[in-house]
Amino acid sequence: MTQQPLLQVHNVSKIFGATRALSDANLEIHAGQIHSLLGRNGAGKSTLVNIIAGIYPPSDGAVLFEGQDLRTLNIFSRQELGIRLVPQHENSFPHLTVAENIFTGLLPTRHGLVDWKEINRIAAEELGAYGLHVDPRAKVSELSSIDARKLNIIRAMHSGAKLIILDEPTTALTNRERAELFEFVRDLRAMGTAFIFISHYLGEVLELSDSISVLRDGRMYPVENRAEATEARLATLVAGEDVELSQRHRDEAPGPEATYVVVHGLASEGLQDVSIDIRRGEILGVIGFPGSGAREFCRTLFGISKVTAGSIVADGKELHLSSPAEAIRQGIAYISFDRHREGIMPTFDVNENIGISSQAGKLRRAFGFIDLALQKSLSNQYRDALKIRTNSIDDDINSLSGGNQQKVIVSRLLNTDPRLLILDEPTVGIDIKSREEIIGTVLELTRGGMSAIYLTNDYEELLRVADRLVFFDEGRIVTVLDNEGITIEQLTAIRDRAKEGV
Ligand SMILES: Nc1ncnc2c1ncn2[C@@H]1O[C@H](COP(=O)(O)OP(=O)(O)OP(=O)(O)O)[C@@H](O)[C@H]1O
C-alpha cells in the first residue's frame, strides 16, 4: 500500500510508576484494514489503545493520524478526527432509547425543542443502513447483547469514525452472534473503516484480521507472513513459549457412588423442575443459549435467584440458600461472568479483594477481629500460584489489567475453601497462558475432591474439562451425557436439537 497510513504509532512507550507497560511500540494501519492485537493479560494492549484514543499521553514517542501529530489533541478532538474507542464494557446509556444513544450530545432541535419524530426517523434510517433492525424507541437495556454491541459501533460511525478500536467485542457472545458481528465489521471495512480488534481468541483473530501484532511484556511483535499464521504459532508468540493445554482424563470422572449434591425438582425464576446429582470431585459442564436456564441454574445454586420449589441436598442435609453469603457458608462459591458488576471491589486493594469473602470464615478471630497477617500470607500465596501480575498485593485493584483482576476473583473464591465451585464463563478476557493456569488450578482442586459446575460458551474448553455435559433449554435439563468422544460439532448439534425440541 502506498497511500499515507491512517494511523502511525512511532516508538511509543508508557511507564506507570514502577511498571513499564509499553516499550517502543510501532504500528501502521491503513483505511479499510482490520488489525488485531493479541497478548497476555497485562501485556499492554489497553495501554496502547488508550494512548491512541488520547485517554492518557505516552511517556515517549508519537501517534499520527492522517499524517497529523496528535500530541496536543485530547480524546474529544481525536474523536472529531475519526478515532473511536469502543470499550469492552458497554459505553451506551442503557436507560435511554436507541435513538437517544446514537444522538447523545448531538440532538437535532426544531424551534429550540428537541424534535423526537425527526430523531427517530433519522435513527431508523441510519440503523437500517448499517443492517441493525431494531426500534429506535426501544430502551438499550432491552436489546440483545449482540444488538447492543452493534449499536456501540453505529454510534461511532454516526460521529464519523474512520478508525474504530474494539476492545474484546466478542466477550460472552454466542458463536452465532460472533459470526453476525464479524459480518457487520467486514461490511464496514468494505466502506473504508479501519479497525483495531483486541481479542484473546486466536481462531477469531485469524478469521477476521488483515494483519496481526502480538504484545508481550510491553513489546510489540508484528506477525510476519500473515497468510501462514496458525493458532499454534500465535499461541507461542503470545506466551513466549509453547503452551501446554490442560486436559481432564476420562478415568478421572467420578461415578454415581460419589454423589455429593442432589438437586431435586428445583425451580426459580427461569428454571423449572431441574433434577440432577453433582458428584464429589466432578466437573459438570453446563450448556445452553442465554435464557435456557443454564446460567439461572448456576445463580440459583449460589443463592442469587430465590428457590420457588424443589430442594438442594448436600451430603444428606438440605441447604436453604437464601443469599450468596449463606451459599459461601455452605461451601459454595461462584465466579460470575460479569466480574465488573459482581466481582471487583473497586475501592479495595488486591489483598482486600482476595480476603473479603473469607472474613466470616477462616480469617475470623475472637471478638470479631480479622487475622490480617493470615490474609496477607494467603493473598501472597494466591498471587504466586495464579501468577497475578502486580507489583504488590497492596496495589489498587484498578491498576491491574482485566485478566489479572479475574485471577484475583478466582483467588477470593478459592480462599473460601469451597466444596462446590461454580464457574460462569471463568476464562472470558483471559489470555491463553493464564487460562491454562486457571483451568489447571480447577483440575487440581477437583482431584482433591472439590466439585465444579462449569458454564462456558467456549466448547473446546468445555470438552477438555467436563466429566459430564448437561444441556438446558427453556428452563429445564433436556439431556445429560458423559463427555466421552464428543466433538464440538456433535455438541453444537445436540444443543440445537434440544432447542428445536427434537
Ligand atoms: N493506570 C495504571 N496504573 C498503574 N499500572 C497500570 C495502569 N494501567 C495499566 N497498568 C499496568 O500496565 C500493564 C499493562 O496493562 P494493560 O491494561 O495495558 O494490559 P492488557 O494487555 O490490556 O491486559 P488485559 O488483557 O488483561 O486487559 C499491566 O502491568 C498493568 O498492571
Coordinates of C-alpha atoms and ligand atoms in Angstrom, one line a residue:
M1 CA 0.0 0.0 0.0
T2 CA 1.5 3.3 -1.0
Q3 CA -1.1 5.8 0.3
Q4 CA -0.5 7.5 3.6
P5 CA -1.3 5.3 6.5
L6 CA -4.4 6.3 8.5
L7 CA -2.7 5.7 11.8
Q8 CA 1.0 5.7 12.7
V9 CA 2.4 4.8 16.1
H10 CA 6.1 5.7 16.4
N11 CA 8.2 4.3 19.2
V12 CA 5.6 4.8 21.8
S13 CA 6.4 3.9 25.4
K14 CA 4.4 4.2 28.6
I15 CA 5.6 4.0 32.2
F16 CA 3.2 3.8 35.2
G17 CA 5.2 4.2 38.4
A18 CA 7.4 1.1 38.5
T19 CA 5.7 -0.6 35.6
R20 CA 6.9 -0.3 32.0
A21 CA 3.6 -1.0 30.3
L22 CA 4.8 -0.3 26.8
S23 CA 8.2 -0.1 25.2
D24 CA 8.9 1.4 21.7
A25 CA 5.6 0.2 20.1
N26 CA 5.3 0.7 16.4
L27 CA 2.2 0.2 14.3
E28 CA 0.7 1.4 10.9
I29 CA -2.9 1.0 9.9
H30 CA -4.5 1.9 6.6
A31 CA -8.1 2.7 5.7
G32 CA -10.2 -0.4 5.3
Q33 CA -7.7 -2.6 7.3
I34 CA -8.5 -4.8 10.3
H35 CA -5.5 -5.1 12.6
S36 CA -5.7 -7.4 15.6
L37 CA -3.8 -7.0 18.8
L38 CA -3.1 -10.2 20.8
G39 CA -1.3 -10.5 24.1
R40 CA -1.4 -11.9 27.6
N41 CA -3.3 -10.2 30.4
G42 CA -1.2 -7.2 31.3
A43 CA 0.8 -7.2 28.1
G44 CA -0.1 -3.6 27.3
K45 CA -3.0 -3.8 24.8
S46 CA -5.3 -1.5 26.6
T47 CA -2.4 0.9 27.4
L48 CA -1.6 1.1 23.6
V49 CA -5.2 1.8 22.5
N50 CA -5.8 4.2 25.4
I51 CA -2.8 6.2 24.2
I52 CA -4.1 6.1 20.6
A53 CA -7.5 7.3 21.7
G54 CA -6.0 10.1 23.9
I55 CA -7.1 8.8 27.3
Y56 CA -3.6 9.3 28.5
P57 CA -0.4 10.6 27.0
P58 CA 2.6 8.4 26.1
S59 CA 5.7 8.7 28.2
D60 CA 7.6 8.8 24.9
G61 CA 7.0 8.5 21.1
A62 CA 4.3 9.9 18.8
V63 CA 0.9 9.0 17.4
L64 CA -0.1 10.3 13.9
F65 CA -3.5 10.2 12.3
E66 CA -3.7 11.0 8.6
G67 CA -0.2 12.4 9.0
Q68 CA -1.1 14.8 11.8
D69 CA 0.7 14.5 15.1
L70 CA -1.9 14.0 17.8
R71 CA 0.3 15.2 20.7
T72 CA -1.8 18.2 21.6
L73 CA -5.2 16.7 21.0
N74 CA -7.4 15.3 23.7
I75 CA -9.8 12.5 23.5
F76 CA -12.6 14.6 22.1
S77 CA -10.6 16.3 19.4
R78 CA -9.4 12.8 18.4
Q79 CA -13.0 11.6 18.2
E80 CA -13.7 14.5 15.9
L81 CA -10.8 13.4 13.6
G82 CA -12.4 9.9 13.5
I83 CA -10.7 7.8 16.2
R84 CA -13.2 6.0 18.4
L85 CA -12.6 3.5 21.2
V86 CA -15.4 1.1 21.8
P87 CA -14.6 -0.3 25.3
Q88 CA -15.2 -3.8 26.4
H89 CA -18.0 -2.7 28.7
E90 CA -20.9 -1.2 27.0
N91 CA -20.5 2.6 26.8
S92 CA -24.1 3.2 25.8
F93 CA -26.7 4.5 28.2
P94 CA -28.9 1.6 29.0
H95 CA -31.9 3.6 30.2
L96 CA -32.0 5.8 27.1
T97 CA -33.6 4.7 23.8
V98 CA -31.6 3.5 20.8
A99 CA -32.1 6.8 19.0
E100 CA -31.1 8.9 22.1
N101 CA -27.9 6.8 22.3
I102 CA -27.0 7.5 18.7
F103 CA -27.6 11.2 19.1
T104 CA -26.1 11.7 22.6
G105 CA -24.9 15.3 22.7
L106 CA -26.0 15.9 19.1
L107 CA -29.8 16.1 19.4
P108 CA -31.3 18.0 16.4
T109 CA -33.7 20.7 17.5
R110 CA -36.7 22.5 15.9
H111 CA -37.6 25.9 17.2
G112 CA -35.3 25.2 20.1
L113 CA -37.1 22.0 21.0
V114 CA -35.8 18.5 20.5
D115 CA -37.5 17.1 17.5
W116 CA -38.1 13.4 18.6
K117 CA -40.1 12.5 15.5
E118 CA -37.2 13.6 13.3
I119 CA -34.6 11.9 15.6
N120 CA -36.4 8.6 15.5
R121 CA -36.8 8.8 11.7
I122 CA -33.1 9.6 11.1
A123 CA -32.1 6.9 13.6
A124 CA -34.3 4.3 11.9
E125 CA -32.7 5.2 8.6
E126 CA -29.2 5.0 9.9
L127 CA -29.8 1.7 11.8
G128 CA -31.2 0.2 8.6
A129 CA -28.3 1.4 6.5
Y130 CA -26.0 -0.5 8.8
G131 CA -28.2 -3.5 8.9
L132 CA -29.4 -3.2 12.5
H133 CA -33.2 -3.7 12.6
V134 CA -34.3 -2.5 16.0
D135 CA -36.9 0.0 17.1
P136 CA -35.2 3.4 17.6
R137 CA -37.6 4.0 20.5
A138 CA -36.6 0.8 22.3
K139 CA -34.5 1.1 25.5
V140 CA -30.9 0.0 25.1
S141 CA -31.3 -2.2 28.2
E142 CA -33.9 -4.2 26.2
L143 CA -31.5 -5.0 23.3
S144 CA -29.8 -8.4 23.0
S145 CA -26.0 -8.2 23.7
I146 CA -25.2 -8.5 20.0
D147 CA -27.5 -5.6 19.1
A148 CA -26.1 -3.5 21.9
R149 CA -22.6 -4.1 20.6
K150 CA -23.6 -3.2 17.1
L151 CA -25.3 -0.1 18.4
N152 CA -22.0 0.9 20.0
I153 CA -20.3 0.6 16.7
I154 CA -23.0 2.5 14.9
R155 CA -22.7 5.3 17.4
A156 CA -19.1 5.5 16.5
M157 CA -19.9 5.5 12.8
H158 CA -22.5 8.2 13.4
S159 CA -19.8 10.5 14.7
G160 CA -17.7 10.0 11.6
A161 CA -15.3 7.3 12.8
K162 CA -12.6 6.3 10.5
L163 CA -10.7 4.1 12.9
I164 CA -12.7 2.0 15.4
I165 CA -11.0 0.3 18.3
L166 CA -12.9 -2.8 19.5
D167 CA -11.7 -4.0 22.9
E168 CA -12.7 -7.6 23.2
P169 CA -16.1 -7.1 21.5
T170 CA -17.0 -10.8 21.3
T171 CA -16.9 -11.4 25.1
A172 CA -19.9 -13.5 26.2
L173 CA -21.4 -13.6 22.7
T174 CA -22.6 -17.0 21.3
N175 CA -20.9 -18.4 18.3
R176 CA -23.8 -17.3 16.1
E177 CA -23.7 -13.7 17.4
R178 CA -20.0 -13.6 16.9
A179 CA -20.4 -14.6 13.2
E180 CA -23.0 -11.9 12.9
L181 CA -20.7 -9.2 14.5
F182 CA -17.9 -10.2 12.1
E183 CA -20.1 -9.8 9.1
F184 CA -21.1 -6.4 10.3
V185 CA -17.4 -5.4 10.8
R186 CA -16.5 -6.7 7.4
D187 CA -19.3 -4.6 5.8
L188 CA -17.9 -1.5 7.4
R189 CA -14.4 -2.4 6.4
A190 CA -15.7 -2.6 2.8
M191 CA -16.8 1.1 3.2
G192 CA -13.3 2.0 4.2
T193 CA -13.4 1.9 8.0
A194 CA -10.3 0.6 9.7
F195 CA -10.4 -1.4 12.9
I196 CA -8.1 -2.4 15.8
F197 CA -9.5 -5.6 17.2
I198 CA -8.4 -6.9 20.6
S199 CA -9.2 -10.5 21.4
H200 CA -7.9 -13.5 23.2
Y201 CA -9.4 -15.9 20.8
L202 CA -6.8 -16.9 18.3
G203 CA -9.3 -18.5 16.0
E204 CA -11.4 -15.4 15.6
V205 CA -8.3 -13.2 15.1
L206 CA -7.2 -15.5 12.3
E207 CA -10.6 -15.4 10.8
L208 CA -11.1 -11.6 10.8
S209 CA -7.8 -9.8 10.6
D210 CA -5.8 -8.5 7.7
S211 CA -2.8 -8.0 9.9
I212 CA -1.8 -9.1 13.5
S213 CA 0.6 -8.0 16.1
V214 CA 1.4 -9.5 19.4
L215 CA 2.2 -7.6 22.6
R216 CA 4.4 -9.4 25.1
D217 CA 5.7 -7.6 28.2
G218 CA 5.0 -4.3 26.7
R219 CA 6.9 -5.1 23.5
M220 CA 5.3 -5.4 20.1
Y221 CA 5.9 -8.2 17.7
P222 CA 4.3 -7.9 14.2
V223 CA 3.2 -11.3 12.9
E224 CA 5.1 -11.8 9.6
N225 CA 3.6 -13.9 6.9
R226 CA 0.0 -13.3 7.9
A227 CA -1.2 -15.9 5.4
E228 CA 0.8 -18.6 7.1
A229 CA -0.1 -17.8 10.7
T230 CA -1.6 -20.6 12.6
E231 CA -3.2 -20.8 16.1
A232 CA -0.2 -22.8 17.4
R233 CA 2.2 -20.2 16.1
L234 CA 0.2 -17.3 17.6
A235 CA -0.1 -19.1 20.9
T236 CA 3.6 -19.4 21.1
L237 CA 4.1 -15.8 20.2
V238 CA 1.6 -14.7 22.8
A239 CA 3.1 -16.8 25.6
G240 CA 6.7 -16.5 24.6
E241 CA 6.9 -20.3 24.9
D242 CA 4.9 -23.4 24.0
V243 CA 1.6 -23.6 25.9
E244 CA 0.5 -27.0 27.2
L245 CA -3.2 -27.4 27.3
S246 CA -4.6 -28.9 30.5
Q247 CA -6.8 -31.9 29.9
R248 CA -9.2 -33.9 32.0
H249 CA -8.8 -37.6 31.6
R250 CA -11.8 -39.9 31.2
D251 CA -10.7 -42.2 34.0
E252 CA -10.8 -39.2 36.4
A253 CA -14.6 -38.9 36.1
P254 CA -16.2 -39.9 39.4
G255 CA -19.1 -42.4 39.2
P256 CA -22.6 -42.1 40.7
E257 CA -21.4 -43.6 44.0
A258 CA -19.6 -40.2 44.7
T259 CA -22.9 -38.3 44.8
Y260 CA -22.4 -35.1 46.8
V261 CA -25.3 -32.7 46.0
V262 CA -28.7 -33.9 45.0
V263 CA -30.9 -31.3 43.2
H264 CA -34.5 -32.3 43.0
G265 CA -37.4 -30.6 41.2
L266 CA -35.7 -27.2 41.5
A267 CA -37.5 -24.2 40.3
S268 CA -36.7 -20.5 40.4
E269 CA -37.1 -17.6 38.0
G270 CA -36.3 -19.0 34.6
L271 CA -35.8 -22.5 35.9
Q272 CA -38.3 -25.4 36.4
D273 CA -38.3 -28.9 37.6
V274 CA -34.5 -29.4 37.5
S275 CA -33.2 -32.6 39.0
I276 CA -29.5 -33.7 38.8
D277 CA -26.9 -35.1 41.1
I278 CA -23.4 -33.5 41.4
R279 CA -20.6 -35.8 42.3
R280 CA -17.7 -35.2 44.6
G281 CA -14.6 -34.3 42.5
E282 CA -16.7 -33.9 39.3
I283 CA -16.7 -31.2 36.8
L284 CA -20.2 -30.8 35.4
G285 CA -20.3 -28.9 32.1
V286 CA -23.4 -26.8 31.6
I287 CA -24.6 -25.8 28.1
G288 CA -27.4 -23.7 26.8
F289 CA -28.3 -20.5 25.0
P290 CA -28.9 -17.3 27.0
G291 CA -32.2 -17.7 28.8
S292 CA -32.1 -21.5 28.5
G293 CA -31.8 -22.0 32.3
A294 CA -28.0 -22.8 32.3
R295 CA -27.0 -19.6 33.9
E296 CA -30.2 -19.5 36.1
F297 CA -29.2 -22.9 37.4
C298 CA -25.8 -21.6 38.5
R299 CA -27.2 -18.5 40.1
T300 CA -29.9 -20.4 42.0
L301 CA -27.3 -22.7 43.4
F302 CA -25.4 -19.7 44.7
G303 CA -28.4 -18.1 46.4
I304 CA -28.7 -15.2 43.9
S305 CA -32.1 -16.4 42.5
K306 CA -34.7 -17.4 45.0
V307 CA -35.8 -21.1 45.1
T308 CA -39.5 -21.3 44.5
A309 CA -39.8 -25.1 44.5
G310 CA -37.7 -28.3 45.0
S311 CA -34.7 -28.9 47.1
I312 CA -30.9 -28.9 47.2
V313 CA -29.4 -31.5 49.5
A314 CA -25.7 -31.8 50.2
D315 CA -24.4 -34.9 52.0
G316 CA -28.0 -35.6 53.2
K317 CA -28.5 -32.2 54.6
E318 CA -30.9 -29.8 52.9
L319 CA -29.4 -26.4 52.1
H320 CA -31.5 -23.2 52.3
L321 CA -29.6 -20.8 50.1
S322 CA -31.2 -17.6 51.0
S323 CA -28.3 -15.4 49.9
P324 CA -24.8 -15.7 48.4
A325 CA -23.3 -15.2 51.9
E326 CA -25.3 -18.2 53.0
A327 CA -24.1 -20.2 50.0
I328 CA -20.5 -19.3 50.9
R329 CA -21.1 -20.6 54.4
Q330 CA -22.4 -23.8 53.0
G331 CA -19.2 -24.2 50.9
I332 CA -20.5 -23.0 47.6
A333 CA -18.6 -20.3 45.6
Y334 CA -19.5 -18.6 42.3
I335 CA -17.4 -16.8 39.7
S336 CA -19.7 -14.5 37.8
F337 CA -19.3 -13.9 34.0
D338 CA -19.8 -10.2 34.8
R339 CA -16.8 -9.5 37.0
H340 CA -17.2 -5.8 36.7
R341 CA -20.6 -5.6 38.1
E342 CA -20.5 -8.5 40.6
G343 CA -16.8 -9.2 41.3
I344 CA -14.3 -6.4 41.7
M345 CA -14.5 -4.1 44.8
P346 CA -13.1 -1.1 43.0
T347 CA -12.0 0.9 46.1
F348 CA -10.1 -2.0 47.7
D349 CA -6.6 -3.2 47.1
V350 CA -5.6 -6.6 45.8
N351 CA -5.2 -8.2 49.2
E352 CA -8.6 -6.9 50.4
N353 CA -10.2 -8.1 47.3
I354 CA -8.9 -11.6 47.9
G355 CA -9.8 -11.7 51.6
I356 CA -13.2 -10.1 51.5
S357 CA -15.3 -13.3 51.3
S358 CA -13.4 -15.2 54.0
Q359 CA -13.9 -12.7 56.8
A360 CA -16.8 -14.6 58.2
G361 CA -14.8 -17.8 57.9
K362 CA -11.2 -18.8 58.4
L363 CA -9.9 -15.2 58.9
R364 CA -12.3 -14.5 61.8
R365 CA -10.8 -14.4 65.3
A366 CA -12.2 -13.7 68.7
F367 CA -14.2 -10.5 69.3
G368 CA -14.8 -10.1 65.5
F369 CA -11.2 -9.4 64.7
I370 CA -9.9 -10.4 61.3
D371 CA -6.5 -12.1 61.1
L372 CA -4.8 -9.6 58.7
A373 CA -1.4 -11.4 58.7
L374 CA -3.0 -14.6 57.7
Q375 CA -5.0 -12.8 54.9
K376 CA -1.8 -11.3 53.6
S377 CA 0.1 -14.5 53.6
L378 CA -2.7 -16.3 51.8
S379 CA -3.0 -13.4 49.3
N380 CA 0.7 -13.7 48.5
Q381 CA 0.3 -17.5 48.0
Y382 CA -2.5 -16.9 45.5
R383 CA -0.5 -14.3 43.8
D384 CA 2.3 -16.7 43.2
A385 CA 0.1 -19.8 42.4
L386 CA -2.0 -18.0 39.8
K387 CA 0.8 -15.7 38.7
I388 CA -1.2 -12.5 39.3
R389 CA 0.7 -9.7 37.7
T390 CA 1.0 -6.9 40.3
N391 CA 3.9 -5.2 42.0
S392 CA 2.4 -5.8 45.4
I393 CA -0.8 -7.2 46.9
D394 CA -1.3 -3.7 48.4
D395 CA -1.7 -2.2 44.9
D396 CA -5.0 -0.7 43.9
I397 CA -7.1 -3.3 42.1
N398 CA -7.8 -0.8 39.3
S399 CA -4.1 -0.8 38.4
L400 CA -4.3 -4.5 37.3
S401 CA -5.2 -5.5 33.8
G402 CA -8.6 -7.1 33.3
G403 CA -7.3 -10.6 33.2
N404 CA -5.3 -10.2 36.3
Q405 CA -8.4 -8.8 38.1
Q406 CA -10.2 -12.1 37.1
K407 CA -7.4 -14.1 38.8
V408 CA -7.9 -12.0 41.9
I409 CA -11.6 -13.1 41.9
V410 CA -10.7 -16.7 41.4
S411 CA -8.3 -16.4 44.4
R412 CA -11.0 -14.8 46.5
L413 CA -13.3 -17.7 45.9
L414 CA -10.7 -20.4 46.4
N415 CA -9.9 -18.6 49.7
T416 CA -13.4 -19.5 51.0
D417 CA -12.3 -23.2 50.6
P418 CA -15.4 -24.2 48.5
R419 CA -16.7 -27.7 48.2
L420 CA -18.7 -26.7 45.1
L421 CA -17.2 -24.1 42.8
I422 CA -19.5 -22.7 40.2
L423 CA -17.6 -21.1 37.2
D424 CA -19.7 -19.0 34.9
E425 CA -17.5 -18.1 31.9
P426 CA -14.4 -18.1 34.0
T427 CA -11.9 -17.5 31.2
V428 CA -13.6 -14.7 29.4
G429 CA -11.0 -12.0 28.7
I430 CA -8.2 -14.3 29.9
D431 CA -5.1 -14.9 27.7
I432 CA -4.2 -18.4 26.7
K433 CA -1.5 -18.9 29.3
S434 CA -3.5 -17.5 32.2
R435 CA -6.5 -19.5 31.0
E436 CA -4.5 -22.7 31.3
E437 CA -3.3 -21.7 34.8
I438 CA -6.9 -21.2 36.0
I439 CA -8.1 -24.4 34.3
G440 CA -5.1 -26.3 35.8
T441 CA -6.0 -25.0 39.3
V442 CA -9.6 -26.1 38.9
L443 CA -8.5 -29.6 37.7
E444 CA -6.1 -29.9 40.6
L445 CA -8.8 -28.9 43.2
T446 CA -11.3 -31.3 41.8
R447 CA -8.7 -34.1 42.1
G448 CA -8.7 -33.2 45.7
G449 CA -12.5 -33.7 46.0
M450 CA -13.9 -30.3 45.2
S451 CA -16.9 -30.4 42.8
A452 CA -17.3 -27.8 40.0
I453 CA -20.0 -26.6 37.7
Y454 CA -18.5 -25.2 34.5
L455 CA -20.5 -22.9 32.2
T456 CA -18.9 -21.6 29.1
N457 CA -19.7 -20.8 25.6
D458 CA -16.2 -22.0 24.6
Y459 CA -16.9 -25.5 23.7
E460 CA -13.4 -26.5 23.0
E461 CA -12.6 -25.6 26.6
L462 CA -15.7 -27.3 28.0
L463 CA -14.9 -30.6 26.2
R464 CA -11.4 -30.5 27.6
V465 CA -12.5 -30.1 31.3
A466 CA -16.0 -31.6 31.8
D467 CA -16.8 -35.1 33.0
R468 CA -20.5 -34.8 32.1
L469 CA -22.4 -32.4 29.9
V470 CA -25.8 -31.1 30.9
F471 CA -27.9 -29.3 28.2
F472 CA -30.5 -26.8 29.2
D473 CA -33.4 -25.4 27.3
E474 CA -36.5 -23.4 28.3
G475 CA -35.5 -23.6 32.0
R476 CA -35.2 -27.4 32.0
I477 CA -32.5 -30.0 31.7
V478 CA -33.1 -31.7 28.3
T479 CA -30.0 -34.0 28.0
V480 CA -27.2 -35.3 30.3
L481 CA -24.2 -37.1 28.6
D482 CA -20.9 -38.5 29.7
N483 CA -18.2 -36.5 28.0
E484 CA -16.8 -39.4 26.1
G485 CA -15.6 -38.9 22.5
I486 CA -17.9 -36.0 21.9
T487 CA -16.8 -33.5 19.3
I488 CA -17.6 -29.7 19.1
E489 CA -19.8 -30.4 16.1
Q490 CA -21.8 -33.1 17.9
L491 CA -22.1 -30.9 21.0
T492 CA -23.5 -28.0 18.9
A493 CA -25.9 -30.4 17.1
I494 CA -27.2 -31.7 20.4
R495 CA -27.7 -28.2 21.7
D496 CA -29.5 -27.1 18.6
R497 CA -31.7 -30.3 18.6
A498 CA -32.6 -29.6 22.2
K499 CA -33.6 -26.1 21.2
E500 CA -35.8 -27.4 18.4
G501 CA -37.4 -29.9 20.8
V502 CA -36.4 -33.0 18.8
Ligands
LIG1 N1 -3.4 3.2 35.5 C1 -2.5 2.3 35.7 N2 -1.7 2.4 36.8 C2 -0.7 1.5 37.1 N3 -0.4 0.5 36.3 C3 -1.2 0.3 35.2 C4 -2.3 1.2 34.9 N4 -2.8 0.7 33.7 C5 -2.2 -0.4 33.4 N5 -1.2 -0.6 34.2 C6 -0.2 -1.8 34.2 O1 0.3 -1.8 32.9 C7 0.5 -3.1 32.4 C8 -0.3 -3.3 31.1 O2 -1.7 -3.3 31.3 P1 -2.8 -3.3 30.2 O3 -4.1 -2.9 30.9 O4 -2.4 -2.4 29.1 O5 -2.8 -4.8 29.8 P2 -3.7 -5.6 28.7 O6 -2.8 -6.2 27.7 O7 -4.8 -4.7 28.2 O8 -4.3 -6.7 29.6 P3 -5.8 -7.4 29.7 O9 -6.0 -8.3 28.5 O10 -5.7 -8.2 31.0 O11 -6.8 -6.3 29.8 C9 0.0 -4.0 33.5 O12 1.1 -4.5 34.3 C10 -0.9 -3.1 34.3 O13 -0.9 -3.6 35.7

